[in-house]
Amino acid sequence: MRTDSTPNYSDVVSATGFLRPRASRSMASFQEHLATSHRILALLGAGLSASSGIPTFRGAGGVWRTHDATQLATPTGFAADPVLVWEFHLERLEEMKNKGPNAAHRALSELASKNEQFLALTMNIDDLSERAGHSAESLRHLHGRLDDLRCNMCDLHLSKTDSAAALEPLLQNDSSTPLSLGDIPRCPRGECKDGLLRPGVVWFTEPLPQALLESIAEWIGDENDNSRRIDTMLVIGTSALVYPATAYIEGARKRGARVAVVDIEQEDPSLLGLAEQDWYFQGDAATLVPVMLGYLP
Ligand SMILES: [Zn+2]
């Protein structure tokens, strides 16, 4: 019987967190793994669009600095001052129109077109992935899209065409003429008397749409079903530390996935819960992602 008091190495490692194995930074080993990956899940965050010059929602500058998120992006903020909320979102829409997709958007779009077993979950509310050619079947907007409109009173969601038609006069509005309540489009349903149209994004305090979560859960599938193994999970331009990243990473891991994180922020991979089998690449998504995915423009 062994009686030595040498501690089990892995217990020591997990107890202190200090000696945890670090994620790999080897591009070659990632590319080798990707080449044999069949099912791939990607989570895309603000850092991806930041590479195109779109500031993060909270990072909006100018006059918006004097307002907080509860005034600009919550249902109560909209009820209190729909004009202010629309002005804020119109500026985001203008910004989106003036910027274009970058090489990372295009590389992901190409991966989607080559791989039927690929799904990208984006937390971005812009349309840069679509403009890079990413097909709707393999892209889910967790937080909705700025240019999709819906009613703030009833369950009406406008089609792309109707949303564009309703937005056109707002976007053409000369910024020297302040927006007024009368400019805000009304719900087209006759029986919905007080309904105002609002941007179809998920605001703070709002839950993610149930039908969307269900469609994602359906793609991810049962963890005991071997045909639903996930080979690779890409986490691009977002911290892997916050919900929903944590939940989707955990789900992918249970299905066998190795995780690759791309973030411009310097993060400690051990704090991200990454292990030796994972990858961590620090830097600009538009530079790193095309290399990772072998995208040749
Ligand atoms: Zn309505």
Tab-separated table of C-alpha atoms and ligand atoms in Angstrom:
chain	number	residue	atom	x	y	z
A	1	MET	CA	0.000	0.000	0.000
A	2	ARG	CA	1.353	3.385	-0.966
A	3	THR	CA	1.708	5.681	1.969
A	4	ASP	CA	3.771	8.485	0.511
A	5	SER	CA	2.312	11.900	0.951
A	6	THR	CA	3.151	13.209	-2.501
A	7	PRO	CA	0.049	15.129	-3.542
A	8	ASN	CA	-1.676	14.210	-6.746
A	9	TYR	CA	-0.328	16.694	-9.272
A	10	SER	CA	-3.626	17.425	-10.982
A	11	ASP	CA	-5.330	18.137	-7.638
A	12	VAL	CA	-2.675	20.695	-6.818
A	13	VAL	CA	-3.036	22.280	-10.221
A	14	SER	CA	-6.797	22.671	-10.078
A	15	ALA	CA	-6.796	23.797	-6.454
A	16	THR	CA	-4.410	26.669	-7.014
A	17	GLY	CA	-5.262	27.473	-10.612
A	18	PHE	CA	-1.663	28.555	-10.850
A	19	LEU	CA	-0.106	25.681	-12.724
A	20	ARG	CA	-3.024	24.950	-14.993
A	21	PRO	CA	-1.926	24.006	-18.479
A	22	ARG	CA	-1.984	26.952	-20.878
A	23	ALA	CA	-3.819	27.020	-24.160
A	24	SER	CA	-1.724	26.521	-27.249
A	25	ARG	CA	-0.731	29.498	-29.381
A	26	SER	CA	0.295	27.342	-32.295
A	27	MET	CA	-1.430	28.388	-35.520
A	28	ALA	CA	-0.150	25.246	-37.246
A	29	SER	CA	-1.735	22.903	-34.696
A	30	PHE	CA	-5.037	24.797	-34.937
A	31	GLN	CA	-5.063	24.595	-38.726
A	32	GLU	CA	-4.290	20.884	-38.575
A	33	HIS	CA	-7.230	20.317	-36.232
A	34	LEU	CA	-9.565	22.505	-38.288
A	35	ALA	CA	-8.730	20.531	-41.432
A	36	THR	CA	-10.230	17.405	-39.833
A	37	SER	CA	-13.182	19.200	-38.173
A	38	HIS	CA	-16.656	18.356	-39.422
A	39	ARG	CA	-18.991	20.228	-37.081
A	40	ILE	CA	-17.956	23.722	-36.124
A	41	LEU	CA	-19.695	26.241	-33.884
A	42	ALA	CA	-18.602	29.880	-33.806
A	43	LEU	CA	-19.473	32.671	-31.417
A	44	LEU	CA	-18.836	36.144	-32.831
A	45	GLY	CA	-18.634	39.285	-30.733
A	46	ALA	CA	-18.027	43.024	-30.883
A	47	GLY	CA	-14.303	42.627	-31.591
A	48	LEU	CA	-15.112	41.244	-35.043
A	49	SER	CA	-16.969	44.408	-36.092
A	50	ALA	CA	-14.583	46.650	-34.149
A	51	SER	CA	-11.996	45.565	-36.745
A	52	SER	CA	-14.252	47.259	-39.331
A	53	GLY	CA	-14.365	50.448	-37.275
A	54	ILE	CA	-17.727	49.911	-35.597
A	55	PRO	CA	-17.408	50.845	-31.927
A	56	THR	CA	-18.975	48.600	-29.332
A	57	PHE	CA	-22.530	49.495	-28.344
A	58	ARG	CA	-21.349	50.795	-24.996
A	59	GLY	CA	-18.374	52.476	-26.602
A	60	ALA	CA	-20.438	55.029	-28.556
A	61	GLY	CA	-18.897	58.442	-28.151
A	62	GLY	CA	-19.971	62.059	-28.362
A	63	VAL	CA	-23.183	63.166	-26.734
A	64	TRP	CA	-24.068	59.607	-25.813
A	65	ARG	CA	-21.455	59.579	-23.100
A	66	THR	CA	-23.770	61.657	-20.943
A	67	HIS	CA	-26.494	59.000	-21.168
A	68	ASP	CA	-26.430	55.544	-19.729
A	69	ALA	CA	-27.594	52.260	-21.235
A	70	THR	CA	-30.902	52.321	-19.338
A	71	GLN	CA	-31.882	55.521	-21.184
A	72	LEU	CA	-30.702	54.381	-24.613
A	73	ALA	CA	-31.265	50.662	-24.852
A	74	THR	CA	-34.014	49.366	-22.581
A	75	PRO	CA	-37.808	49.102	-23.023
A	76	THR	CA	-38.306	51.583	-20.159
A	77	GLY	CA	-35.910	54.009	-21.835
A	78	PHE	CA	-37.911	53.715	-25.071
A	79	ALA	CA	-41.224	54.239	-23.250
A	80	ALA	CA	-39.821	57.335	-21.519
A	81	ASP	CA	-38.189	58.933	-24.574
A	82	PRO	CA	-38.616	57.125	-27.906
A	83	VAL	CA	-37.055	60.053	-29.798
A	84	LEU	CA	-33.813	59.854	-27.837
A	85	VAL	CA	-33.630	56.075	-28.244
A	86	TRP	CA	-34.278	56.351	-31.990
A	87	GLU	CA	-31.636	59.073	-32.398
A	88	PHE	CA	-29.102	56.815	-30.723
A	89	HIS	CA	-30.017	53.841	-32.913
A	90	LEU	CA	-30.101	55.909	-36.105
A	91	GLU	CA	-26.523	56.938	-35.425
A	92	ARG	CA	-25.596	53.245	-35.013
A	93	LEU	CA	-27.393	52.501	-38.302
A	94	GLU	CA	-25.498	55.270	-40.119
A	95	GLU	CA	-22.262	53.902	-38.731
A	96	MET	CA	-23.149	50.423	-39.960
A	97	LYS	CA	-23.961	51.720	-43.453
A	98	ASN	CA	-20.655	53.578	-43.631
A	99	LYS	CA	-18.512	50.585	-42.685
A	100	GLY	CA	-17.947	47.365	-44.530
A	101	PRO	CA	-17.140	43.756	-43.687
A	102	ASN	CA	-13.495	42.903	-43.066
A	103	ALA	CA	-11.403	39.887	-44.026
A	104	ALA	CA	-12.534	37.966	-40.920
A	105	HIS	CA	-16.204	38.338	-41.917
A	106	ARG	CA	-15.298	37.103	-45.398
A	107	ALA	CA	-13.213	34.179	-44.110
A	108	LEU	CA	-16.094	33.058	-41.867
A	109	SER	CA	-18.530	33.427	-44.745
A	110	GLU	CA	-16.317	31.217	-46.876
A	111	LEU	CA	-16.056	28.622	-44.088
A	112	ALA	CA	-19.868	28.642	-43.903
A	113	SER	CA	-20.218	28.104	-47.650
A	114	LYS	CA	-17.753	25.193	-47.637
A	115	ASN	CA	-19.086	23.455	-44.550
A	116	GLU	CA	-22.712	22.383	-44.142
A	117	GLN	CA	-22.083	21.588	-40.490
A	118	PHE	CA	-21.177	25.118	-39.487
A	119	LEU	CA	-23.188	27.526	-37.363
A	120	ALA	CA	-22.186	31.041	-36.331
A	121	LEU	CA	-23.874	32.780	-33.406
A	122	THR	CA	-23.223	36.488	-33.581
A	123	MET	CA	-23.765	38.967	-30.789
A	124	ASN	CA	-23.363	41.795	-33.287
A	125	ILE	CA	-26.435	43.755	-34.349
A	126	ASP	CA	-24.924	44.945	-37.633
A	127	ASP	CA	-25.238	43.330	-41.056
A	128	LEU	CA	-21.521	42.989	-41.860
A	129	SER	CA	-21.572	39.175	-41.876
A	130	GLU	CA	-24.464	39.197	-44.364
A	131	ARG	CA	-22.674	41.775	-46.505
A	132	ALA	CA	-19.658	39.439	-46.538
A	133	GLY	CA	-21.960	36.829	-48.079
A	134	HIS	CA	-22.622	34.760	-44.951
A	135	SER	CA	-25.823	32.848	-45.621
A	136	ALA	CA	-28.754	33.209	-43.234
A	137	GLU	CA	-29.003	29.422	-42.711
A	138	SER	CA	-25.717	29.313	-40.849
A	139	LEU	CA	-25.969	32.620	-38.978
A	140	ARG	CA	-28.022	33.538	-35.916
A	141	HIS	CA	-28.153	37.032	-34.465
A	142	LEU	CA	-28.404	36.459	-30.715
A	143	HIS	CA	-29.157	40.128	-30.079
A	144	GLY	CA	-31.232	40.809	-33.176
A	145	ARG	CA	-30.399	43.311	-35.908
A	146	LEU	CA	-30.476	47.088	-35.915
A	147	ASP	CA	-32.249	47.219	-39.274
A	148	ASP	CA	-35.044	44.797	-38.355
A	149	LEU	CA	-37.986	46.687	-36.945
A	150	ARG	CA	-40.728	45.537	-34.629
A	151	CYS	CA	-43.612	47.035	-32.682
A	152	ASN	CA	-43.092	47.995	-29.047
A	153	MET	CA	-46.684	47.060	-28.152
A	154	CYS	CA	-47.720	43.991	-30.144
A	155	ASP	CA	-45.819	40.996	-31.492
A	156	LEU	CA	-45.412	42.382	-35.028
A	157	HIS	CA	-41.981	41.949	-36.609
A	158	LEU	CA	-41.590	43.696	-39.951
A	159	SER	CA	-40.082	41.917	-42.951
A	160	LYS	CA	-36.708	43.080	-44.266
A	161	THR	CA	-38.425	45.025	-47.051
A	162	ASP	CA	-40.939	46.723	-44.765
A	163	SER	CA	-38.235	47.538	-42.232
A	164	ALA	CA	-36.112	49.141	-44.947
A	165	ALA	CA	-39.094	51.171	-46.187
A	166	ALA	CA	-39.877	52.391	-42.659
A	167	LEU	CA	-36.241	53.283	-41.985
A	168	GLU	CA	-35.630	55.160	-45.228
A	169	PRO	CA	-37.226	58.502	-44.253
A	170	LEU	CA	-35.556	58.359	-40.838
A	171	LEU	CA	-32.128	57.816	-42.351
A	172	GLN	CA	-32.669	60.557	-44.920
A	173	ASN	CA	-33.618	62.979	-42.200
A	174	ASP	CA	-31.151	65.863	-42.241
A	175	SER	CA	-29.331	65.814	-38.916
A	176	SER	CA	-29.813	69.579	-38.587
A	177	THR	CA	-33.554	68.917	-38.225
A	178	PRO	CA	-34.111	67.242	-34.876
A	179	LEU	CA	-36.171	64.097	-34.871
A	180	SER	CA	-39.640	64.499	-33.390
A	181	LEU	CA	-42.208	62.036	-32.098
A	182	GLY	CA	-44.208	62.454	-35.320
A	183	ASP	CA	-41.258	61.091	-37.338
A	184	ILE	CA	-41.210	57.777	-35.523
A	185	PRO	CA	-42.962	55.113	-37.582
A	186	ARG	CA	-46.161	53.701	-36.112
A	187	CYS	CA	-47.239	50.091	-35.999
A	188	PRO	CA	-49.030	49.355	-39.307
A	189	ARG	CA	-51.620	47.146	-37.588
A	190	GLY	CA	-54.853	49.110	-37.394
A	191	GLU	CA	-55.901	47.565	-34.081
A	192	CYS	CA	-52.547	48.439	-32.465
A	193	LYS	CA	-53.301	52.071	-31.686
A	194	ASP	CA	-50.308	53.252	-29.661
A	195	GLY	CA	-47.666	50.960	-31.087
A	196	LEU	CA	-44.404	52.557	-32.213
A	197	LEU	CA	-41.840	50.752	-34.296
A	198	ARG	CA	-38.515	50.155	-32.577
A	199	PRO	CA	-35.201	48.601	-33.569
A	200	GLY	CA	-35.415	44.810	-33.394
A	201	VAL	CA	-32.411	44.427	-31.128
A	202	VAL	CA	-32.367	42.767	-27.752
A	203	TRP	CA	-31.994	45.576	-25.240
A	204	PHE	CA	-30.607	45.375	-21.762
A	205	THR	CA	-33.068	43.678	-19.370
A	206	GLU	CA	-34.719	41.837	-22.308
A	207	PRO	CA	-34.432	38.060	-22.678
A	208	LEU	CA	-33.044	36.467	-25.826
A	209	PRO	CA	-35.908	35.339	-28.111
A	210	GLN	CA	-37.124	31.863	-27.160
A	211	ALA	CA	-37.578	30.610	-30.732
A	212	LEU	CA	-34.008	31.610	-31.540
A	213	LEU	CA	-32.603	29.827	-28.487
A	214	GLU	CA	-34.592	26.736	-29.435
A	215	SER	CA	-33.274	26.724	-32.995
A	216	ILE	CA	-29.716	26.943	-31.672
A	217	ALA	CA	-30.311	24.181	-29.112
A	218	GLU	CA	-31.694	22.038	-31.916
A	219	TRP	CA	-28.549	22.542	-34.011
A	220	ILE	CA	-26.281	21.803	-31.032
A	221	GLY	CA	-28.267	18.671	-30.242
A	222	ASP	CA	-28.202	16.061	-27.526
A	223	GLU	CA	-24.835	15.621	-25.872
A	224	ASN	CA	-25.296	11.834	-25.833
A	225	ASP	CA	-25.884	11.697	-29.580
A	226	ASN	CA	-22.553	10.879	-31.208
A	227	SER	CA	-23.611	12.325	-34.538
A	228	ARG	CA	-23.847	15.696	-32.782
A	229	ARG	CA	-20.221	15.843	-31.748
A	230	ILE	CA	-18.751	19.313	-32.219
A	231	ASP	CA	-15.113	19.283	-33.285
A	232	THR	CA	-14.237	22.948	-32.975
A	233	MET	CA	-15.680	25.974	-31.234
A	234	LEU	CA	-14.429	29.361	-32.406
A	235	VAL	CA	-14.840	32.322	-30.040
A	236	ILE	CA	-14.013	35.496	-31.940
A	237	GLY	CA	-13.922	39.049	-30.673
A	238	THR	CA	-15.606	38.466	-27.372
A	239	SER	CA	-14.531	37.522	-23.928
A	240	ALA	CA	-15.030	33.834	-23.314
A	241	LEU	CA	-15.835	34.694	-19.708
A	242	VAL	CA	-19.356	36.076	-19.998
A	243	TYR	CA	-22.783	34.643	-20.786
A	244	PRO	CA	-23.735	33.399	-23.341
A	245	ALA	CA	-20.170	32.530	-24.339
A	246	THR	CA	-19.668	30.476	-21.196
A	247	ALA	CA	-22.819	28.432	-21.787
A	248	TYR	CA	-22.114	27.699	-25.458
A	249	ILE	CA	-18.466	26.881	-24.811
A	250	GLU	CA	-19.488	24.450	-22.085
A	251	GLY	CA	-22.087	22.884	-24.354
A	252	ALA	CA	-19.607	22.503	-27.208
A	253	ARG	CA	-17.003	21.042	-24.878
A	254	LYS	CA	-19.470	18.406	-23.664
A	255	ARG	CA	-19.787	17.395	-27.303
A	256	GLY	CA	-16.041	17.001	-27.664
A	257	ALA	CA	-15.063	20.432	-28.972
A	258	ARG	CA	-11.658	21.991	-28.720
A	259	VAL	CA	-11.987	25.756	-28.268
A	260	ALA	CA	-10.083	28.505	-30.090
A	261	VAL	CA	-10.350	32.052	-28.738
A	262	VAL	CA	-9.387	35.157	-30.731
A	263	ASP	CA	-9.478	38.359	-28.742
A	264	ILE	CA	-7.621	41.621	-29.019
A	265	GLU	CA	-7.718	42.082	-25.264
A	266	GLN	CA	-4.855	40.460	-23.461
A	267	GLU	CA	-6.515	37.795	-21.405
A	268	ASP	CA	-5.041	35.072	-19.280
A	269	PRO	CA	-6.056	31.846	-21.049
A	270	SER	CA	-6.134	29.979	-17.750
A	271	LEU	CA	-8.736	32.443	-16.478
A	272	LEU	CA	-10.804	31.826	-19.611
A	273	GLY	CA	-11.054	28.200	-18.618
A	274	LEU	CA	-8.958	27.190	-21.596
A	275	ALA	CA	-6.827	24.112	-21.341
A	276	GLU	CA	-3.832	22.598	-23.058
A	277	GLN	CA	-5.989	21.193	-25.855
A	278	ASP	CA	-7.410	24.675	-26.690
A	279	TRP	CA	-5.966	27.668	-28.525
A	280	TYR	CA	-5.705	31.295	-27.657
A	281	PHE	CA	-4.678	33.926	-30.196
A	282	GLN	CA	-4.366	37.499	-29.082
A	283	GLY	CA	-4.767	40.181	-31.723
A	284	ASP	CA	-7.003	41.774	-34.318
A	285	ALA	CA	-9.707	39.444	-35.678
A	286	ALA	CA	-9.382	40.824	-39.233
A	287	THR	CA	-5.712	39.809	-39.238
A	288	LEU	CA	-5.867	36.505	-37.376
A	289	VAL	CA	-9.093	34.854	-38.536
A	290	PRO	CA	-8.216	34.722	-42.280
A	291	VAL	CA	-4.899	33.074	-41.374
A	292	MET	CA	-6.583	30.595	-39.042
A	293	LEU	CA	-9.178	29.637	-41.625
A	294	GLY	CA	-6.742	29.607	-44.563
A	295	TYR	CA	-8.747	32.275	-46.360
A	296	LEU	CA	-7.139	33.694	-49.465
A	297	PRO	CA	-8.886	36.861	-50.637
B	1	ZN	ZN	-48.196	46.871	-32.939
